[in-house]
Every structure is written in structure tokens, then in C-alpha cells.
Amino acid sequence: MSTETGTAAGRDASRIHNIGYRSYDGRRLGRAYARRSLYSQTLRGSFGLGRSAKSKVLPMLLSGVMVLVAAILVAVSMATPNSTKLVIEYTSYAIFMQAVIGLFIAAQAPQAVSRDLRFKSVPLYFSRPIERADYVVAKFAATASALFILTGTPLLILYVGALLAKYDFADQTVWFGQGLVSVALLSVLFAGLGLVMAALTPRRGFGVAAVIALLTISYGAVSTIQAIAWTTDSLGAVQWLGLFSPITLIDGIQTAFLGATSAFPGEEGPGAGTGVVYLLVVLALVAGSYAVLMRRYRKVGL
């Protein structure tokens, strides 16, 4: 009897009944920290930082092109005899380089959202203390910030070059500020539209093609039709056609409110009245992009 009791006691002593995990006693960082982390990760990823060397090539190349062209324009301005200003306006630089900007957002918007969809990692984000709005806002803000860095850095180079060339400080500062307002609006608009197109499909290639079609091909089509309208003396149509392309929307707003020279045929940009329509369309597109992204992640969240 004692032998059986000893055996049972030994068997009970070797059995582990409680293997529960130790509770976490540290400070919980919460949603704000998760948003900041997602924002910084997406922003760094837009330039290939923290990713493979292959992923760094295209964003760094496009960033280098934006900076190099600005430096060349500064050198040309300084080498021009009796020059009193830069050879290009601050507000014109993004319009001039819109193809490079379009390629950048076409490549990086799918990187920001398509990979999460393709690898089905979105539910993992939402299983933590983070909500749909946190995810969408972080991705939206990070992509817009990356675009602002891409487009704002060349303007800073132009501004510093203008000051080194001893151009009028007050004029250059005002024009530089107008340029920053313009590219900030462009960054938010392009980020929203690019993310929407990229979020519609988990396939990166389809996302890239969709963004290029929306931003670059639409600009070519609108510009062509505007030129035709200009040659047929349909001057009023030139202004309204600008509502159908993202880059011409920005052109119209900066022409109407920022004193920019329009890139429309004959430099016939919209006035203040039509400019209000342009501004309302841009605000509607930004708000609509946010709403579409929220709806999209309602379906793929959990």
C-alpha cells in the first residue's frame, strides 16, 4: 500500500499542471506608438531604408534625379549674365518633373499597402491595439511625407542657390514659400490617389500600372486635348479640362492662388473664381481617397 502511495506521489510531483505565461508588467505603449511606428516604417520604406539594396535603387535614383536637375538649374541661373532670378519658378518645378514624381509614387504606393494585402498581414495589425483609422492615417501620412521630401528638397536647393547668387531675399523667400505650399498640396493629393489605386489589388505590378495610368497618362491626355482646344480658339474649355488630371489640378490652383505661371496652352490658367472649383475638387479627391481606403480595409481587416 505504501509502495503504491509513493509511486502515485512521485508521478504527481513530476507532472506540470500550470504552464501559464508570465503576465506583462511593463508600460503598454498603445495606439499612438503603433501609429508612429507604422508611419516611420512606411516612410523609411518609401526610400528603401531598412530594405534590401535592390529596393533602394529606384527611390534613390529618382530622388537623385530631382536633386540633380535642381542643382543644374541653379548653375545655369548663376552662369547667365545679368540674371536676377532663377531660370525656373519654384511653383513650376514639380510640373516640370511630374513624370519623375509619378514614377516615384507608382513604385512606392504598392510597396506601402500591396505587400500587406498580398501576404495577408493586415489582420495581424488589427489584432493589436490599432484600428483601421490608425492604419490608413499612418500609411497616408507617410506616403505624403515621402512625396513632400521628394518634391520639397529640390525647392530648398533652388532657394539656397538663389541666395548664394545674391538674388533678392524677400522675393525668393515668398516664391519659395509658395512653392512649398504647392508641393505640399500635390503630395497629399498624389498620396491619396496612389494609395487608393495600389490598395485595390494585392498584385504590385497591377498597382504600379494603375497609378501610372491615373497620374501620367491622364496628364498626357488632358494636355493633348487642351492643346487642341487652344488651337480651335476654345479658350474656356482649356481651363475646365484641367479638372480631369491630378497634375493640372495642382497647376490650376497655384495659378489661381499662388501667382504661378500656368503650364496650360497659352499660359491661360484659371482665375480665382475657377480656382475655387479646382480647390474644391482637390479637397474632394483627398477626402474621397481617405473614405475609399477606410472602406477597403473594412473588408480585409478581420
mmCIF file with all atom_site columns, C-alpha atoms in Angstrom, residues 150-258:
data_model
loop_
_atom_site.group_PDB
_atom_site.id
_atom_site.type_symbol
_atom_site.label_atom_id
_atom_site.label_alt_id
_atom_site.label_comp_id
_atom_site.label_asym_id
_atom_site.label_entity_id
_atom_site.label_seq_id
_atom_site.pdbx_PDB_ins_code
_atom_site.Cartn_x
_atom_site.Cartn_y
_atom_site.Cartn_z
_atom_site.occupancy
_atom_site.B_iso_or_equiv
_atom_site.pdbx_formal_charge
_atom_site.auth_seq_id
_atom_site.auth_comp_id
_atom_site.auth_asym_id
_atom_site.auth_atom_id
_atom_site.pdbx_PDB_model_num
ATOM 1   C CA . LEU A 1 150 ? 10.997  64.243 -52.782 1.00 0.00 ? 150 LEU A CA 1
ATOM 2   C CA . THR A 1 151 ? 9.460   67.463 -54.117 1.00 0.00 ? 151 THR A CA 1
ATOM 3   C CA . GLY A 1 152 ? 10.467  69.884 -51.369 1.00 0.00 ? 152 GLY A CA 1
ATOM 4   C CA . THR A 1 153 ? 14.186  69.097 -51.281 1.00 0.00 ? 153 THR A CA 1
ATOM 5   C CA . PRO A 1 154 ? 14.826  70.391 -54.837 1.00 0.00 ? 154 PRO A CA 1
ATOM 6   C CA . LEU A 1 155 ? 12.990  73.609 -53.958 1.00 0.00 ? 155 LEU A CA 1
ATOM 7   C CA . LEU A 1 156 ? 15.290  74.037 -50.979 1.00 0.00 ? 156 LEU A CA 1
ATOM 8   C CA . ILE A 1 157 ? 18.288  73.607 -53.286 1.00 0.00 ? 157 ILE A CA 1
ATOM 9   C CA . LEU A 1 158 ? 16.835  76.216 -55.646 1.00 0.00 ? 158 LEU A CA 1
ATOM 10  C CA . TYR A 1 159 ? 16.283  78.591 -52.721 1.00 0.00 ? 159 TYR A CA 1
ATOM 11  C CA . VAL A 1 160 ? 19.770  78.176 -51.284 1.00 0.00 ? 160 VAL A CA 1
ATOM 12  C CA . GLY A 1 161 ? 21.265  78.593 -54.760 1.00 0.00 ? 161 GLY A CA 1
ATOM 13  C CA . ALA A 1 162 ? 19.255  81.765 -55.311 1.00 0.00 ? 162 ALA A CA 1
ATOM 14  C CA . LEU A 1 163 ? 20.517  83.216 -52.044 1.00 0.00 ? 163 LEU A CA 1
ATOM 15  C CA . LEU A 1 164 ? 24.103  82.289 -52.909 1.00 0.00 ? 164 LEU A CA 1
ATOM 16  C CA . ALA A 1 165 ? 23.618  84.072 -56.232 1.00 0.00 ? 165 ALA A CA 1
ATOM 17  C CA . LYS A 1 166 ? 22.517  87.124 -54.196 1.00 0.00 ? 166 LYS A CA 1
ATOM 18  C CA . TYR A 1 167 ? 19.073  87.356 -55.727 1.00 0.00 ? 167 TYR A CA 1
ATOM 19  C CA . ASP A 1 168 ? 16.517  89.425 -53.849 1.00 0.00 ? 168 ASP A CA 1
ATOM 20  C CA . PHE A 1 169 ? 15.975  87.757 -50.467 1.00 0.00 ? 169 PHE A CA 1
ATOM 21  C CA . ALA A 1 170 ? 12.382  88.883 -49.932 1.00 0.00 ? 170 ALA A CA 1
ATOM 22  C CA . ASP A 1 171 ? 11.182  87.812 -53.383 1.00 0.00 ? 171 ASP A CA 1
ATOM 23  C CA . GLN A 1 172 ? 12.937  84.469 -53.220 1.00 0.00 ? 172 GLN A CA 1
ATOM 24  C CA . THR A 1 173 ? 11.534  83.737 -49.757 1.00 0.00 ? 173 THR A CA 1
ATOM 25  C CA . VAL A 1 174 ? 7.966   84.498 -50.847 1.00 0.00 ? 174 VAL A CA 1
ATOM 26  C CA . TRP A 1 175 ? 8.317   82.401 -54.006 1.00 0.00 ? 175 TRP A CA 1
ATOM 27  C CA . PHE A 1 176 ? 9.930   79.573 -52.064 1.00 0.00 ? 176 PHE A CA 1
ATOM 28  C CA . GLY A 1 177 ? 7.018   79.569 -49.607 1.00 0.00 ? 177 GLY A CA 1
ATOM 29  C CA . GLN A 1 178 ? 4.541   79.465 -52.485 1.00 0.00 ? 178 GLN A CA 1
ATOM 30  C CA . GLY A 1 179 ? 6.412   76.523 -53.963 1.00 0.00 ? 179 GLY A CA 1
ATOM 31  C CA . LEU A 1 180 ? 6.287   74.630 -50.660 1.00 0.00 ? 180 LEU A CA 1
ATOM 32  C CA . VAL A 1 181 ? 2.527   75.170 -50.375 1.00 0.00 ? 181 VAL A CA 1
ATOM 33  C CA . SER A 1 182 ? 2.111   73.876 -53.918 1.00 0.00 ? 182 SER A CA 1
ATOM 34  C CA . VAL A 1 183 ? 4.151   70.690 -53.430 1.00 0.00 ? 183 VAL A CA 1
ATOM 35  C CA . ALA A 1 184 ? 2.504   70.041 -50.054 1.00 0.00 ? 184 ALA A CA 1
ATOM 36  C CA . LEU A 1 185 ? -0.893  70.029 -51.741 1.00 0.00 ? 185 LEU A CA 1
ATOM 37  C CA . LEU A 1 186 ? 0.484   67.886 -54.566 1.00 0.00 ? 186 LEU A CA 1
ATOM 38  C CA . SER A 1 187 ? 1.953   65.411 -52.063 1.00 0.00 ? 187 SER A CA 1
ATOM 39  C CA . VAL A 1 188 ? -1.340  64.908 -50.237 1.00 0.00 ? 188 VAL A CA 1
ATOM 40  C CA . LEU A 1 189 ? -3.326  64.547 -53.476 1.00 0.00 ? 189 LEU A CA 1
ATOM 41  C CA . PHE A 1 190 ? -0.874  62.149 -55.139 1.00 0.00 ? 190 PHE A CA 1
ATOM 42  C CA . ALA A 1 191 ? -0.501  60.094 -51.951 1.00 0.00 ? 191 ALA A CA 1
ATOM 43  C CA . GLY A 1 192 ? -4.260  59.616 -51.635 1.00 0.00 ? 192 GLY A CA 1
ATOM 44  C CA . LEU A 1 193 ? -4.808  58.691 -55.263 1.00 0.00 ? 193 LEU A CA 1
ATOM 45  C CA . GLY A 1 194 ? -1.732  56.456 -55.405 1.00 0.00 ? 194 GLY A CA 1
ATOM 46  C CA . LEU A 1 195 ? -2.678  54.525 -52.262 1.00 0.00 ? 195 LEU A CA 1
ATOM 47  C CA . VAL A 1 196 ? -6.231  54.008 -53.466 1.00 0.00 ? 196 VAL A CA 1
ATOM 48  C CA . MET A 1 197 ? -5.088  52.552 -56.772 1.00 0.00 ? 197 MET A CA 1
ATOM 49  C CA . ALA A 1 198 ? -2.475  50.368 -55.064 1.00 0.00 ? 198 ALA A CA 1
ATOM 50  C CA . ALA A 1 199 ? -4.904  49.126 -52.402 1.00 0.00 ? 199 ALA A CA 1
ATOM 51  C CA . LEU A 1 200 ? -7.373  47.871 -54.979 1.00 0.00 ? 200 LEU A CA 1
ATOM 52  C CA . THR A 1 201 ? -5.148  44.890 -55.799 1.00 0.00 ? 201 THR A CA 1
ATOM 53  C CA . PRO A 1 202 ? -2.544  42.862 -53.884 1.00 0.00 ? 202 PRO A CA 1
ATOM 54  C CA . ARG A 1 203 ? -0.525  42.482 -57.093 1.00 0.00 ? 203 ARG A CA 1
ATOM 55  C CA . ARG A 1 204 ? 2.287   45.015 -57.165 1.00 0.00 ? 204 ARG A CA 1
ATOM 56  C CA . GLY A 1 205 ? 2.538   45.115 -60.958 1.00 0.00 ? 205 GLY A CA 1
ATOM 57  C CA . PHE A 1 206 ? -1.136  45.945 -61.382 1.00 0.00 ? 206 PHE A CA 1
ATOM 58  C CA . GLY A 1 207 ? -0.846  48.645 -58.732 1.00 0.00 ? 207 GLY A CA 1
ATOM 59  C CA . VAL A 1 208 ? 2.127   50.269 -60.471 1.00 0.00 ? 208 VAL A CA 1
ATOM 60  C CA . ALA A 1 209 ? 0.334   50.263 -63.832 1.00 0.00 ? 209 ALA A CA 1
ATOM 61  C CA . ALA A 1 210 ? -2.843  51.706 -62.312 1.00 0.00 ? 210 ALA A CA 1
ATOM 62  C CA . VAL A 1 211 ? -1.002  54.584 -60.617 1.00 0.00 ? 211 VAL A CA 1
ATOM 63  C CA . ILE A 1 212 ? 0.945   55.431 -63.777 1.00 0.00 ? 212 ILE A CA 1
ATOM 64  C CA . ALA A 1 213 ? -2.250  55.408 -65.822 1.00 0.00 ? 213 ALA A CA 1
ATOM 65  C CA . LEU A 1 214 ? -4.031  57.683 -63.370 1.00 0.00 ? 214 LEU A CA 1
ATOM 66  C CA . LEU A 1 215 ? -1.240  60.232 -62.874 1.00 0.00 ? 215 LEU A CA 1
ATOM 67  C CA . THR A 1 216 ? 0.887   60.242 -66.005 1.00 0.00 ? 216 THR A CA 1
ATOM 68  C CA . ILE A 1 217 ? -1.322  59.058 -68.844 1.00 0.00 ? 217 ILE A CA 1
ATOM 69  C CA . SER A 1 218 ? -4.186  61.290 -67.696 1.00 0.00 ? 218 SER A CA 1
ATOM 70  C CA . TYR A 1 219 ? -1.860  64.293 -67.806 1.00 0.00 ? 219 TYR A CA 1
ATOM 71  C CA . GLY A 1 220 ? -0.786  63.483 -71.349 1.00 0.00 ? 220 GLY A CA 1
ATOM 72  C CA . ALA A 1 221 ? -4.370  63.035 -72.486 1.00 0.00 ? 221 ALA A CA 1
ATOM 73  C CA . VAL A 1 222 ? -5.614  66.248 -70.848 1.00 0.00 ? 222 VAL A CA 1
ATOM 74  C CA . SER A 1 223 ? -2.656  68.262 -72.163 1.00 0.00 ? 223 SER A CA 1
ATOM 75  C CA . THR A 1 224 ? -3.292  66.994 -75.688 1.00 0.00 ? 224 THR A CA 1
ATOM 76  C CA . ILE A 1 225 ? -6.984  67.874 -75.593 1.00 0.00 ? 225 ILE A CA 1
ATOM 77  C CA . GLN A 1 226 ? -6.167  71.268 -74.087 1.00 0.00 ? 226 GLN A CA 1
ATOM 78  C CA . ALA A 1 227 ? -3.766  71.964 -76.969 1.00 0.00 ? 227 ALA A CA 1
ATOM 79  C CA . ILE A 1 228 ? -6.465  71.032 -79.474 1.00 0.00 ? 228 ILE A CA 1
ATOM 80  C CA . ALA A 1 229 ? -8.962  73.293 -77.717 1.00 0.00 ? 229 ALA A CA 1
ATOM 81  C CA . TRP A 1 230 ? -6.425  76.129 -77.728 1.00 0.00 ? 230 TRP A CA 1
ATOM 82  C CA . THR A 1 231 ? -5.770  75.832 -81.465 1.00 0.00 ? 231 THR A CA 1
ATOM 83  C CA . THR A 1 232 ? -9.531  75.892 -82.154 1.00 0.00 ? 232 THR A CA 1
ATOM 84  C CA . ASP A 1 233 ? -9.963  79.034 -80.008 1.00 0.00 ? 233 ASP A CA 1
ATOM 85  C CA . SER A 1 234 ? -11.997 77.190 -77.349 1.00 0.00 ? 234 SER A CA 1
ATOM 86  C CA . LEU A 1 235 ? -10.243 79.115 -74.584 1.00 0.00 ? 235 LEU A CA 1
ATOM 87  C CA . GLY A 1 236 ? -12.874 78.455 -71.941 1.00 0.00 ? 236 GLY A CA 1
ATOM 88  C CA . ALA A 1 237 ? -12.576 74.702 -72.425 1.00 0.00 ? 237 ALA A CA 1
ATOM 89  C CA . VAL A 1 238 ? -8.831  74.816 -71.689 1.00 0.00 ? 238 VAL A CA 1
ATOM 90  C CA . GLN A 1 239 ? -9.453  75.820 -68.083 1.00 0.00 ? 239 GLN A CA 1
ATOM 91  C CA . TRP A 1 240 ? -12.222 73.304 -67.407 1.00 0.00 ? 240 TRP A CA 1
ATOM 92  C CA . LEU A 1 241 ? -10.304 70.436 -68.982 1.00 0.00 ? 241 LEU A CA 1
ATOM 93  C CA . GLY A 1 242 ? -7.681  70.920 -66.297 1.00 0.00 ? 242 GLY A CA 1
ATOM 94  C CA . LEU A 1 243 ? -10.093 69.402 -63.773 1.00 0.00 ? 243 LEU A CA 1
ATOM 95  C CA . PHE A 1 244 ? -9.537  65.920 -65.217 1.00 0.00 ? 244 PHE A CA 1
ATOM 96  C CA . SER A 1 245 ? -5.893  65.343 -64.344 1.00 0.00 ? 245 SER A CA 1
ATOM 97  C CA . PRO A 1 246 ? -4.208  65.472 -60.909 1.00 0.00 ? 246 PRO A CA 1
ATOM 98  C CA . ILE A 1 247 ? -1.188  67.469 -62.055 1.00 0.00 ? 247 ILE A CA 1
ATOM 99  C CA . THR A 1 248 ? -3.298  70.016 -63.967 1.00 0.00 ? 248 THR A CA 1
ATOM 100 C CA . LEU A 1 249 ? -5.443  70.423 -60.850 1.00 0.00 ? 249 LEU A CA 1
ATOM 101 C CA . ILE A 1 250 ? -2.341  71.482 -58.938 1.00 0.00 ? 250 ILE A CA 1
ATOM 102 C CA . ASP A 1 251 ? -1.301  73.717 -61.832 1.00 0.00 ? 251 ASP A CA 1
ATOM 103 C CA . GLY A 1 252 ? -4.698  75.432 -61.781 1.00 0.00 ? 252 GLY A CA 1
ATOM 104 C CA . ILE A 1 253 ? -4.680  76.026 -58.013 1.00 0.00 ? 253 ILE A CA 1
ATOM 105 C CA . GLN A 1 254 ? -1.196  77.511 -57.930 1.00 0.00 ? 254 GLN A CA 1
ATOM 106 C CA . THR A 1 255 ? -2.001  79.683 -60.939 1.00 0.00 ? 255 THR A CA 1
ATOM 107 C CA . ALA A 1 256 ? -5.186  80.967 -59.308 1.00 0.00 ? 256 ALA A CA 1
ATOM 108 C CA . PHE A 1 257 ? -3.906  81.495 -55.764 1.00 0.00 ? 257 PHE A CA 1
ATOM 109 C CA . LEU A 1 258 ? -0.099  81.355 -55.675 1.00 0.00 ? 258 LEU A CA 1
#
